[in-house]
Every structure is written in C-alpha cells, then in structure tokens.
Coordinates of C-alpha atoms in Angstrom, one line a residue:
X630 CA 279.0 178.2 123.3
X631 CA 281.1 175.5 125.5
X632 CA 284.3 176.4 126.9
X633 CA 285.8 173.8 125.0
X634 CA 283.9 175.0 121.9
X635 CA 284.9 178.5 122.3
X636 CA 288.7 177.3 123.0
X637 CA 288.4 175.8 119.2
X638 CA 287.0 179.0 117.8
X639 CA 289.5 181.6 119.4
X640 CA 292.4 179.5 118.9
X641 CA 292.1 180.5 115.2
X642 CA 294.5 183.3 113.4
X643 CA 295.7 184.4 110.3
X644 CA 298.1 181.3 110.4
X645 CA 296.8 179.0 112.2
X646 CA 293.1 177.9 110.5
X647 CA 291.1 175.6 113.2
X648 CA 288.9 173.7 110.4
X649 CA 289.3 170.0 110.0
X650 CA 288.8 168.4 106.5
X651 CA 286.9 165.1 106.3
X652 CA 287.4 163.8 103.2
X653 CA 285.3 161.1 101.3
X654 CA 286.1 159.5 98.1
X655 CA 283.7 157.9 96.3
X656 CA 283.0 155.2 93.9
X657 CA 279.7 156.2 91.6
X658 CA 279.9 152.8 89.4
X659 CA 277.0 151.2 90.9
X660 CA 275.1 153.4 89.1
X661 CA 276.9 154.6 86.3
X662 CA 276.8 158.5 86.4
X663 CA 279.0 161.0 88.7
X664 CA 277.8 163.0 91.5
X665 CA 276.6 166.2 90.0
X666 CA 276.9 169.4 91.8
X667 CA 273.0 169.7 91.8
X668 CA 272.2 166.9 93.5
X669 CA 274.6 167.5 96.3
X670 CA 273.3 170.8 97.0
X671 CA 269.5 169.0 96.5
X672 CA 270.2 166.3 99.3
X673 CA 272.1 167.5 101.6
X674 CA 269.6 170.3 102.7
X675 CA 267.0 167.5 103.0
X676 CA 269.5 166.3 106.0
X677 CA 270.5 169.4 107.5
X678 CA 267.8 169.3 110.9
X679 CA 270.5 166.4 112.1
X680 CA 273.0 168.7 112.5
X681 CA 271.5 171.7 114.2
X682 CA 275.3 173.8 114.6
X683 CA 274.7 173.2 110.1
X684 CA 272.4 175.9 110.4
X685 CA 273.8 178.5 113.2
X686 CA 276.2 181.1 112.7
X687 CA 278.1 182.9 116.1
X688 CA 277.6 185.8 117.0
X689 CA 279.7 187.8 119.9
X690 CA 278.3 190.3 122.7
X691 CA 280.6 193.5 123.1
X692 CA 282.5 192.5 126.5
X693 CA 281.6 189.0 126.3
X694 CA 283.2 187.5 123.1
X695 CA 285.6 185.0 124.7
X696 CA 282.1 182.8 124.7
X697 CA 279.8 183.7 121.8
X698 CA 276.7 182.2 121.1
X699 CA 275.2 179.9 118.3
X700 CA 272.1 181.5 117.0
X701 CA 269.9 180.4 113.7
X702 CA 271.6 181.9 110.4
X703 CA 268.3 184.0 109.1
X704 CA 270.1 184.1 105.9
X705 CA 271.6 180.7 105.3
X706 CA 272.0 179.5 101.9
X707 CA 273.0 176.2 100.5
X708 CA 274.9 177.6 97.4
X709 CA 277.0 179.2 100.1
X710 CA 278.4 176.0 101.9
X711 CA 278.9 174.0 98.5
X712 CA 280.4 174.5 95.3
X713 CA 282.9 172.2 92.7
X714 CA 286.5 171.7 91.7
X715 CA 287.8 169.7 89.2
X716 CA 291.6 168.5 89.5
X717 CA 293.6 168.5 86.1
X718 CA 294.9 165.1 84.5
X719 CA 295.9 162.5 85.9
X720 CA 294.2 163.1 88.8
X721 CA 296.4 161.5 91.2
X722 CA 296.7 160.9 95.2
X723 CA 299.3 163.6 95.0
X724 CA 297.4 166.2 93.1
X725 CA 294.3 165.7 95.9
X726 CA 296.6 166.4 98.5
X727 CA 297.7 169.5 96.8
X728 CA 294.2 170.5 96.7
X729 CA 293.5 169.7 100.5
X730 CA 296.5 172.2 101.6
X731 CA 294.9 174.8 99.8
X732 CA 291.6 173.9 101.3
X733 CA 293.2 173.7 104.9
X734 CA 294.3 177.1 104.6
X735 CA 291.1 178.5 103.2
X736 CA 289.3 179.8 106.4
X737 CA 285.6 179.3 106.8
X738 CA 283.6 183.0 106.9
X739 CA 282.2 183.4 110.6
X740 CA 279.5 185.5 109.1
X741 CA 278.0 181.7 107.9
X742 CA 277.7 178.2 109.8
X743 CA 281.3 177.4 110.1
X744 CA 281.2 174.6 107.1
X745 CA 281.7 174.3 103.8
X746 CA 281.8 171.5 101.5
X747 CA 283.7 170.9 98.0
X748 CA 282.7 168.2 95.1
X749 CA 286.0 167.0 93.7
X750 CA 285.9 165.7 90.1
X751 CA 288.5 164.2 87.8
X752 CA 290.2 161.7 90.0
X753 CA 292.2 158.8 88.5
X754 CA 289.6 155.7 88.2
X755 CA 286.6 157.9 87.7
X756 CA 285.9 159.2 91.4
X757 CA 284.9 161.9 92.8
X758 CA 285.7 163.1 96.5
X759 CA 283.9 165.1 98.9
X760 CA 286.1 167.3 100.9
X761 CA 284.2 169.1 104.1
X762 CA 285.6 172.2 105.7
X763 CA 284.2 172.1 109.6
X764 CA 285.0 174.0 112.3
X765 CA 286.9 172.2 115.0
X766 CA 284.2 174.6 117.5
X767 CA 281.4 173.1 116.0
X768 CA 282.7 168.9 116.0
X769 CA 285.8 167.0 117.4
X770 CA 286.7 163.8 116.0
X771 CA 283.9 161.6 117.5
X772 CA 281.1 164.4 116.9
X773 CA 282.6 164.1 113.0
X774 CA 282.1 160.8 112.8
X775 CA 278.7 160.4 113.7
X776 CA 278.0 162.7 111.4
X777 CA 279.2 160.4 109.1
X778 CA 277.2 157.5 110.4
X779 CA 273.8 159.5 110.0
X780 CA 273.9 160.2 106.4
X781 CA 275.2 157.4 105.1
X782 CA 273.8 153.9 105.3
X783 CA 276.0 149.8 105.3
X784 CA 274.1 149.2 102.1
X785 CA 273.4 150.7 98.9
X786 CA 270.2 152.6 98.6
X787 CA 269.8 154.3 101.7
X788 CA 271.1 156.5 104.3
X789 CA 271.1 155.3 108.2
X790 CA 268.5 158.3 108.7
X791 CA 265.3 159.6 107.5
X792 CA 265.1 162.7 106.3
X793 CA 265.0 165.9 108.3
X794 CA 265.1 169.2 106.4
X795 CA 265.6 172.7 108.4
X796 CA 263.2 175.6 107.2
X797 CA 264.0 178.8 108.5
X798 CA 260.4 179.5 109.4
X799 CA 261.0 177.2 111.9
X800 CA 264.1 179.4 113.5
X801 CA 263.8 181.5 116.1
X802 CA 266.5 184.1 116.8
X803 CA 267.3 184.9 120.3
X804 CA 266.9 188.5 121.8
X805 CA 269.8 190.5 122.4
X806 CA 268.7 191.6 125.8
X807 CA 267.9 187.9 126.6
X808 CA 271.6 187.0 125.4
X809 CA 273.1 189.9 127.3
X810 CA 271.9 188.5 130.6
X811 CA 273.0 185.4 130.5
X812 CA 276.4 186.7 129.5
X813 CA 276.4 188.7 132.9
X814 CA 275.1 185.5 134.8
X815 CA 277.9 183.7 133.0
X816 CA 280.5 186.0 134.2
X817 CA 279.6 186.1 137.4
X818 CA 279.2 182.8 138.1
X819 CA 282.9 182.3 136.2
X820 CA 283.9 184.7 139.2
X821 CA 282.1 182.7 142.1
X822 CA 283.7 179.4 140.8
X823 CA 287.1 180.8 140.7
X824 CA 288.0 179.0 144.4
X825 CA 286.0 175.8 143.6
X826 CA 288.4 175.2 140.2
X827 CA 291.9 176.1 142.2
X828 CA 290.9 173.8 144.5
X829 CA 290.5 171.5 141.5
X830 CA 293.8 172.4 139.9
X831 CA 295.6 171.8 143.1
X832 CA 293.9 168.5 143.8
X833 CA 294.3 167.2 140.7
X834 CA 298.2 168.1 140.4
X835 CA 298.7 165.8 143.3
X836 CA 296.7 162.8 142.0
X837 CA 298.9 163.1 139.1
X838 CA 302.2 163.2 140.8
X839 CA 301.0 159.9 142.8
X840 CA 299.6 158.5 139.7
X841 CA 302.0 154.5 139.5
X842 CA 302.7 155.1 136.7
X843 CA 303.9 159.0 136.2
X844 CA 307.8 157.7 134.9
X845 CA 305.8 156.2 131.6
X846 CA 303.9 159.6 131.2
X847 CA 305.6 163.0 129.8
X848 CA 305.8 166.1 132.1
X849 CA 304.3 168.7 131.2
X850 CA 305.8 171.1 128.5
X851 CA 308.8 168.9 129.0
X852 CA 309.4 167.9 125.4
X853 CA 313.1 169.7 123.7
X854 CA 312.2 171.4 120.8
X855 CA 313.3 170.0 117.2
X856 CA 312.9 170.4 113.7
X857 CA 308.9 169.1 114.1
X858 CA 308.6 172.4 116.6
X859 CA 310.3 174.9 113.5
X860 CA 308.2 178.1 113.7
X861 CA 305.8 178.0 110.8
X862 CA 304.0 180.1 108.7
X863 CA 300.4 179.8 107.5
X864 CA 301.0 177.1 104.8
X865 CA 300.0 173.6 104.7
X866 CA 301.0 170.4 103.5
X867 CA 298.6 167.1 103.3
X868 CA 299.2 163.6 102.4
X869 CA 297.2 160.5 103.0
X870 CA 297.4 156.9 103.1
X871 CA 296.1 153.8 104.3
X872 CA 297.8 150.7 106.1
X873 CA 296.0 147.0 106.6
X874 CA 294.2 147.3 109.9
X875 CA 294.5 143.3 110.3
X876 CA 298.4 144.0 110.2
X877 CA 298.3 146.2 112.8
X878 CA 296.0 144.3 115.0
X879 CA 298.2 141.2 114.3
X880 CA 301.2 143.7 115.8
X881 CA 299.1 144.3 118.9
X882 CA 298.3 140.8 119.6
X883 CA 302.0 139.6 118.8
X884 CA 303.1 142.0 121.4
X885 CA 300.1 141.9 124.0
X886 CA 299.5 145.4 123.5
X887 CA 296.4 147.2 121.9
X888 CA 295.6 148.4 118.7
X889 CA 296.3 151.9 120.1
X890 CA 299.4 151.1 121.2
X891 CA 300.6 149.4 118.2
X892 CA 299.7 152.0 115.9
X893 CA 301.9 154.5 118.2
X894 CA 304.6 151.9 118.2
X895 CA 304.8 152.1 114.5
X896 CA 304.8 155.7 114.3
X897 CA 307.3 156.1 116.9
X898 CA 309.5 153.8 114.0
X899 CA 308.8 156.4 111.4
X900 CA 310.0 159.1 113.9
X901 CA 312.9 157.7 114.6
X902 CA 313.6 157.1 110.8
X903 CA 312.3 160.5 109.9
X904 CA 315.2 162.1 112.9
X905 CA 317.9 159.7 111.8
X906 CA 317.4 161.1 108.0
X907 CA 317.3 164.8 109.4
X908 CA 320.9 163.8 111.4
X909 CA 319.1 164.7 114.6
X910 CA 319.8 163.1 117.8
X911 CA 317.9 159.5 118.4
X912 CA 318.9 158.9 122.4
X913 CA 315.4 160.6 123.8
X914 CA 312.3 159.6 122.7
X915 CA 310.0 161.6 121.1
X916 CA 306.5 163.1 122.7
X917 CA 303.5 162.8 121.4
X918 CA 299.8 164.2 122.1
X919 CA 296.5 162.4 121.4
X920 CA 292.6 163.3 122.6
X921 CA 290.4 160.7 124.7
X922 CA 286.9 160.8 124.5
X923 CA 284.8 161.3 127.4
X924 CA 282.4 158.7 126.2
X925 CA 283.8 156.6 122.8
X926 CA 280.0 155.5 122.5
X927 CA 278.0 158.6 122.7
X928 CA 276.2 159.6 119.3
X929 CA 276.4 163.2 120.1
X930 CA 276.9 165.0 116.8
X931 CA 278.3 168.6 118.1
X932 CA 280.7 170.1 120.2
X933 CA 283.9 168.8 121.9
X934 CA 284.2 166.2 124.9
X935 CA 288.0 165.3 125.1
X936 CA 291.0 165.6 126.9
X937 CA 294.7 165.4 125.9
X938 CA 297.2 162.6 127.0
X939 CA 301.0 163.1 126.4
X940 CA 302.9 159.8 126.1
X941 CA 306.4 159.0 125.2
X942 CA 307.0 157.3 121.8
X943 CA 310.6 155.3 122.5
X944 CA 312.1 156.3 119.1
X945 CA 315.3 155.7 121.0
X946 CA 314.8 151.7 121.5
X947 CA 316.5 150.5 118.4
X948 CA 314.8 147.1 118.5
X949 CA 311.3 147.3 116.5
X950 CA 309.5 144.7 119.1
X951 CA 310.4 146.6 122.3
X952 CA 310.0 150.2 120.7
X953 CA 306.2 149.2 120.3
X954 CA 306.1 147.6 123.2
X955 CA 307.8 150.7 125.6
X956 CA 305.2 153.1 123.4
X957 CA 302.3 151.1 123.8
X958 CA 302.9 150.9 127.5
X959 CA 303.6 154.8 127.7
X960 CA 299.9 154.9 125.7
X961 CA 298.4 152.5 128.5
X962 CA 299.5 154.8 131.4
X963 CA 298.6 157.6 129.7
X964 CA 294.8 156.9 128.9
X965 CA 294.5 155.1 132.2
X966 CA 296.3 159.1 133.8
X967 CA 293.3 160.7 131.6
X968 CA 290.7 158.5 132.9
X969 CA 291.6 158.5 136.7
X970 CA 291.9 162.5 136.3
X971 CA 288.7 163.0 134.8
X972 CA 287.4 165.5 132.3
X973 CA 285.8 168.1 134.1
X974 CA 288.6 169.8 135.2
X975 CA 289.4 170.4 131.6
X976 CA 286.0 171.6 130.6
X977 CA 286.2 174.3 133.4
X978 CA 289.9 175.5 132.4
X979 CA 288.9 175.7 129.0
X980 CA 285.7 178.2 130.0
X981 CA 288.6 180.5 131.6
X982 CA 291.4 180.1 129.2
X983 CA 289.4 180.9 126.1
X984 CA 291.0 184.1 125.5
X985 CA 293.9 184.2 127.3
X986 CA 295.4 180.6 125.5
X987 CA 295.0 181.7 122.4
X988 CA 296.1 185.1 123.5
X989 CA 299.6 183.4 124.6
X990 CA 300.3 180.8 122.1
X991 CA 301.3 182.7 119.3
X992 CA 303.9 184.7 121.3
X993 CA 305.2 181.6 123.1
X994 CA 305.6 178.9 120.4
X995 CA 308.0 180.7 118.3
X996 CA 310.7 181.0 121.2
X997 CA 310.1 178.5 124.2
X998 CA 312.9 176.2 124.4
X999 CA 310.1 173.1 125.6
X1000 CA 306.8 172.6 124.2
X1001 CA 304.2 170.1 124.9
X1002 CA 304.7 167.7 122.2
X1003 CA 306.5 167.0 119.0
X1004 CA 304.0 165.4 117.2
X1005 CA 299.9 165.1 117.8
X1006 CA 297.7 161.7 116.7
X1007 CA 294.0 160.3 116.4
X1008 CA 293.4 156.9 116.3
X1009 CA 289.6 156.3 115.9
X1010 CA 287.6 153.2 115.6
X1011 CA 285.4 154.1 112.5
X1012 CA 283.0 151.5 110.0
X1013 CA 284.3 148.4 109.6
X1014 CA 282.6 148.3 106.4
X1015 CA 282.2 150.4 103.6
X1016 CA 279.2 152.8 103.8
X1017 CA 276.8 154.2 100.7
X1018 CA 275.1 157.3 100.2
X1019 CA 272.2 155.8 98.2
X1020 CA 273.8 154.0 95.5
X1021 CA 277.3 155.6 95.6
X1022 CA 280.0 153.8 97.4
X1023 CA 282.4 155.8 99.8
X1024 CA 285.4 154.0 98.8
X1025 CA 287.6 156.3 101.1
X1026 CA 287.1 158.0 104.5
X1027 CA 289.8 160.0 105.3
X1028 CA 290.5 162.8 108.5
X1029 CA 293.2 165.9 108.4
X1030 CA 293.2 167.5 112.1
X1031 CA 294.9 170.7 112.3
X1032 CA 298.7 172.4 112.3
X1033 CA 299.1 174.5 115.6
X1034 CA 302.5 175.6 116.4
X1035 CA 304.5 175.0 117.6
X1036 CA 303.6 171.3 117.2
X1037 CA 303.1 171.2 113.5
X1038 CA 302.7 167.9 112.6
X1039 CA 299.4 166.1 113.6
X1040 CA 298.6 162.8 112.0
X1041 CA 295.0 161.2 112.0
X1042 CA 294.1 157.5 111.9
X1043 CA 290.6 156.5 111.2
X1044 CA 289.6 152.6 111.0
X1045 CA 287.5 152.0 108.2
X1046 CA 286.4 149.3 105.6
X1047 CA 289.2 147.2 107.1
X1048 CA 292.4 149.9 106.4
X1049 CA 294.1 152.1 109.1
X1050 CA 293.2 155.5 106.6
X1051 CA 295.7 158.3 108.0
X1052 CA 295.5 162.1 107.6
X1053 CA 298.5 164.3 107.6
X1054 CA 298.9 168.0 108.1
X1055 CA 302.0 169.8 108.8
X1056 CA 303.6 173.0 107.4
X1057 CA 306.2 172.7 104.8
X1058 CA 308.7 174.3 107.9
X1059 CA 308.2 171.2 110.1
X1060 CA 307.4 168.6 107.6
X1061 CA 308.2 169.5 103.7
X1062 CA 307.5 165.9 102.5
X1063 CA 304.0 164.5 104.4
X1064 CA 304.0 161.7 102.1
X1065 CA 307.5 160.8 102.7
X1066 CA 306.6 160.3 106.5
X1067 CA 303.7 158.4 105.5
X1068 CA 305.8 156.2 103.1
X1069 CA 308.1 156.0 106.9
X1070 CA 305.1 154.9 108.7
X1071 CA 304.6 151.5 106.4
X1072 CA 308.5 150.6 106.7
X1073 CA 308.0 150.7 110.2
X1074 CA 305.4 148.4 109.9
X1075 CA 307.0 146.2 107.6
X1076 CA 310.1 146.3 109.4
X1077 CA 307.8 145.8 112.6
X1078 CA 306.2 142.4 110.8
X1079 CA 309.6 141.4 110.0
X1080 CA 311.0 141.2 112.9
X1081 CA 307.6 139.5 114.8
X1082 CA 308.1 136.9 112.0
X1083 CA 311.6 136.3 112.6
X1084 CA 311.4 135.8 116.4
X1085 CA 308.4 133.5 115.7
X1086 CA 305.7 135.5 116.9
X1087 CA 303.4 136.2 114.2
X1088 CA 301.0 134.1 113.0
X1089 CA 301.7 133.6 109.7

C-alpha cells in the first residue's frame, strides 16, 4: 500500500469512519421497471476486473502494519458488498440524507474489499439511489470518478466499457515470506531516505516562505478555533443540494475569477451568514482546506494523488463582489503554492507519518487552540451530461467526503448534468442543521447575482 493510501486507512477510529459515499440517483422510466436487487448484484460482478482494489482485501505483517498490503480476497462474495433498503413514505431529500448519516457511520469490515454498495427504493418520483460505501485508502475524489466514467455510458443502452469480470481462479495470493521481505526492504530503505526527505522539508519551507504570494495563503495551523472546530463525537449529519453551474460560471466571469474561485466566494458568504447567525465574530476570515490533483486528467481508478491547499475565505469583506473576489484570489495563490511546491514531498511524508498522524490527531483536536482549517471543500469538474447505466438514467451524482476533527465540516461539489451537486457531512456538534448551510450557500449566491446585476455586471 501507498503512503498516501495507508494514511487513509489508519486515519480511521471508532469515531472517525474514513469511507466516502458516492451517491447516484436514478431515473428507471425509460424502461418502465425499477432496479431490482438481483440485477445489481448480476452486473456489477460482470465489471469488477476494472477495479482491481474491488476485489483485494489488506492484510497487515506483525511489525509492519503502518503499510499493509492489498492481496486478492480468496473468499470474496458479491452478496457481501450489496444489499437493499427501502426508505418509508414520502421518501423525501430529507429522509435520504437521514439514511446517508447512518451509512457514513457504518464502517466497512477490513476482513472484505473495503466497499459496499446499498440499492435505495421508495424515493418520491419513483427513483431509486445507489449509495456506495468506499474506502478513502482505496479511491480519492478523482480515482472515484473515473470509476464513474467506466461503468456508465452518455447514452442509453450501454456502459463506456466492455465487460470484464474477475474469477478468483485467476487470483494469486502472495507468499508470506515474499511479503515479509519486502516489508524489511521497505523499512530500511524508509531509514536510508530519512536525510534525503529533511533536506526536502527544509528546502521546501523556504520556497514557501519566498512564495509572492504567501500574505494571500494561511499559515500553517494558524486558523482560531470556533464552533466548526467543537469536539465531536462519532455521529454524522448529511444534506445535499444542487446550485446552477451556469450561475456560478456567470459569477466567475462577472468577476474575472474562475469557477473555483467563485464557488469559494459563495461559500465564504454562507460562512459568514452561518457565523453571524451563531453571534460569532465576523472581522477574520475563515480558513478553508481543499485537495489538488497531481494530474486532473489521469484515468487512474485507485489510490490517492493529492495534496492540500489552505486558503482564506474573506467572510469578513461585507461586500458580496469583493468577498468573491479576495477568496478567489486567496484560491489562485494557493493552487499556484501547491503546484510550485510539488507533490512528492507529500507522498514521502505521508509513507512516515502513517502511524504517528493518526496516532496524534485524536489527542490533539480536542484541545489545540489553532487547527488547520475550519472548513474542508472539493470542487470537481464531473459529466457535463447525464450518464446511463444501460437504459436507466442517473438523474443525480452526488459526493459526501469525510468528518475528521477537529475540522468537522467538509463540503463536496461535483459538476454534473449542468448543476453544481454538493455533499455535506458534518457532526451534529459542529453543524446540527447541514441543510440549513446548504440553504446559506444559494442566498449567497443569489445575493452574489444581485449585486453583479445591480452594478451592471452580469449579463442578463
């Protein structure tokens, strides 16, 4: 396993689950019968040889398990990774969320491949949903989406591939003596590198002190805590919505910033709406946290190739226009930070801080007076249209991150079908109302739109 990968996995405790859910809702009309459970369990093994982490389990050497190993699951079972739930009437946005917090919080067995997939019935307007429990070890946000791309297709009647079904005949697991030695290699190259990434660490804390831009970027763990940082417990909360991507790209070119940088400019509003309803102090802006992609346009469908960026979102600037505008520019430096640092550096760290991080987390982030950030995002360019599973129409692709204290709140934005479809997790502590936040997040925008119009700047 990666160092990154192996970060993901031991990060996990008894409160704090590291599975995504990836959530598809879909629209069956075209040809007139639901999805049956039967059929998903028939079609998706005929797929599984796509996804080779689908069919691996971990498994951990004694003195070695900071970086386990993915090995074929001799015993792997469909049955084991899908099953049904059916939501009581009406069958509302609200009652699908409830059901996603108690899937966020059901943790994945790591005696199986670290996924697990649920068929939702008895939504309002006769859809169904497919809600899938991954691992964040085994896909980040790009892997997930390719994923995505592979089994489904941009017209009805297909999927974008051809089959490819795993057999376990074809597996071959790998000897323990034959694991044990690379383990030892592992280590004691780990021990031989040790000057080589100091030297890296130092290096690259000058580059970013003399980075042009460093006023626009956050410290690091320089963020007060607030009532988004309240220690948590292992309960989640979800809620989802969508906003018009066109509005927000109309945003971005009324203000010369990007997409990306619009979309933080109007959360940054619903921050500083969300703090001015909790009576906390608006005069410093809030922090925020996002991953970039080593490569946006690799079609790699495993593992984890990103690196953080911390930017300010200027919930303090009272004037909608220049609050997007200071955010986006905060975004700008802090991608363009990322890029110039590289991502190497990262994937070493994370190969010697796999035990120790998660080791340390938990005992800091009740009680440190600063933290890293008060809120994390994901903005991802996804389809631009809708995409089919044969002849069933996913109406709905929607992404829920994860809850690590002590930033509990972490908000996902995919594009797709032409809508901005957001995620959000949090813990009732940090966020009791998700959907009240989301609900925040379109007054921003409207208020955002408003004022564009008013000063004659967006096209009508």
């Amino acid at each position: 396993m990666t160092g990154p990968d192996a970060l993901m996995l031991n990060m996990e405790t008894s409160t704090t689950p590291m599975h995504t859910l990836k959530v598809a809702i879909l629209d069956s009309s075209n040809r007139g019968t639901p999805v049956t459970l039967a059929e998903l369990r028939a079609l998706v093994p005929r797929y599984l040889g796509h996804f080779p982490r689908a069919t691996q389990r971990i498994e951990a050497l004694r003195g070695h398990r900071g970086r386990p190993f993915w090995v074929p699951d001799m015993s792997f079972r469909i049955a084991h990774h899908i099953d049904e739930h059916t939501l009581p009437t009406p069958g509302d946005q609200s009652q699908l969320d409830e059901l996603l917090a108690a899937l966020a919080t059901k943790r994945l067995s790591r005696d199986r491949p670290l996924w697990a997939m649920t068929l939702v019935h008895g939504l309002s307007g006769d859809r169904q949903a497919v809600v899938i429990r991954v691992h964040h070890a085994v896909v980040d946000g790009l892997a997930a989406l390719n994923c995505f791309r592979t089994v489904t297709s941009d017209s009805p009647g297909a999927t974008a591939a051809e089959p490819n079904p795993w057999s376990i005949d074809d597996a071959t697991p790998p000897e323990r003596t034959e694991m044990r030695a690379m383990a030892r290699r592992e280590s004691v190259r780990l021990i031989r590198d040790l000057p080589h990434v100091a030297a890296d660490v130092y290096r690259t804390g000058v580059a970013a002190r003399r980075f042009e831009q460093r006023r626009a970027v956050p410290h690091f763990m320089g963020a007060d805590r607030t009532s988004f940082n309240t220690p948590s417990s292992h309960r989640r909360r979800c809620a989802s919505a969508s906003i018009p991507l066109a509005d927000v790209r109309r945003v971005a070119a009324a203000t010369g910033t990007t997409v990306n940088g619009a979309f933080h400019g109007i959360v940054a509003g619903a921050i500083r709406a969300e703090r001015l309803a909790r009576r906390e102090r608006t005069d410093r802006p809030a922090v925020g946290m996002f991953g970039v992609c080593r490569d946006l346009s690799s079609p790699r469908r495993q593992g984890n190739e990103l690196a953080t960026a911390t930017v300010y979102l200027h919930t303090e600037i009272v004037d909608p226009v220049e609050r997007v505008r200071a955010t986006a520019s905060s975004c700008a430096a802090a991608v363009s930070l990322r890029r110039q640092l590289g991502f190497d550096l990262t994937e070493h760290l994370a190969t010697y801080t796999g035990r120790l991080g998660p080791w340390a987390r938990p005992i800091a982030a009740p009680i440190a007076p600063l933290v890293m950030n008060h809120i994390t995002t994901a903005n991802m360019p996804g389809p631009k249209e809708h995409r089919w599973i044969g002849d069933v129409k996913v109406e709905q692709w929607t992404s829920f991150a994860l809850a690590i204290a002590p930033a509990d709140v972490n908000l996902t934005a995919y594009s797709y079908a032409g809508q901005l479809s957001m995620g959000l997790i949090t813990t009732p502590e940090s966020m009791a109302d998700p959907a009240a936040f989301l609900g925040r997040v379109q007054s921003s925008l409207d208020e955002l739109t408003s004022a564009l119009r008013t000063a004659e700047m967006l096209d009508r």
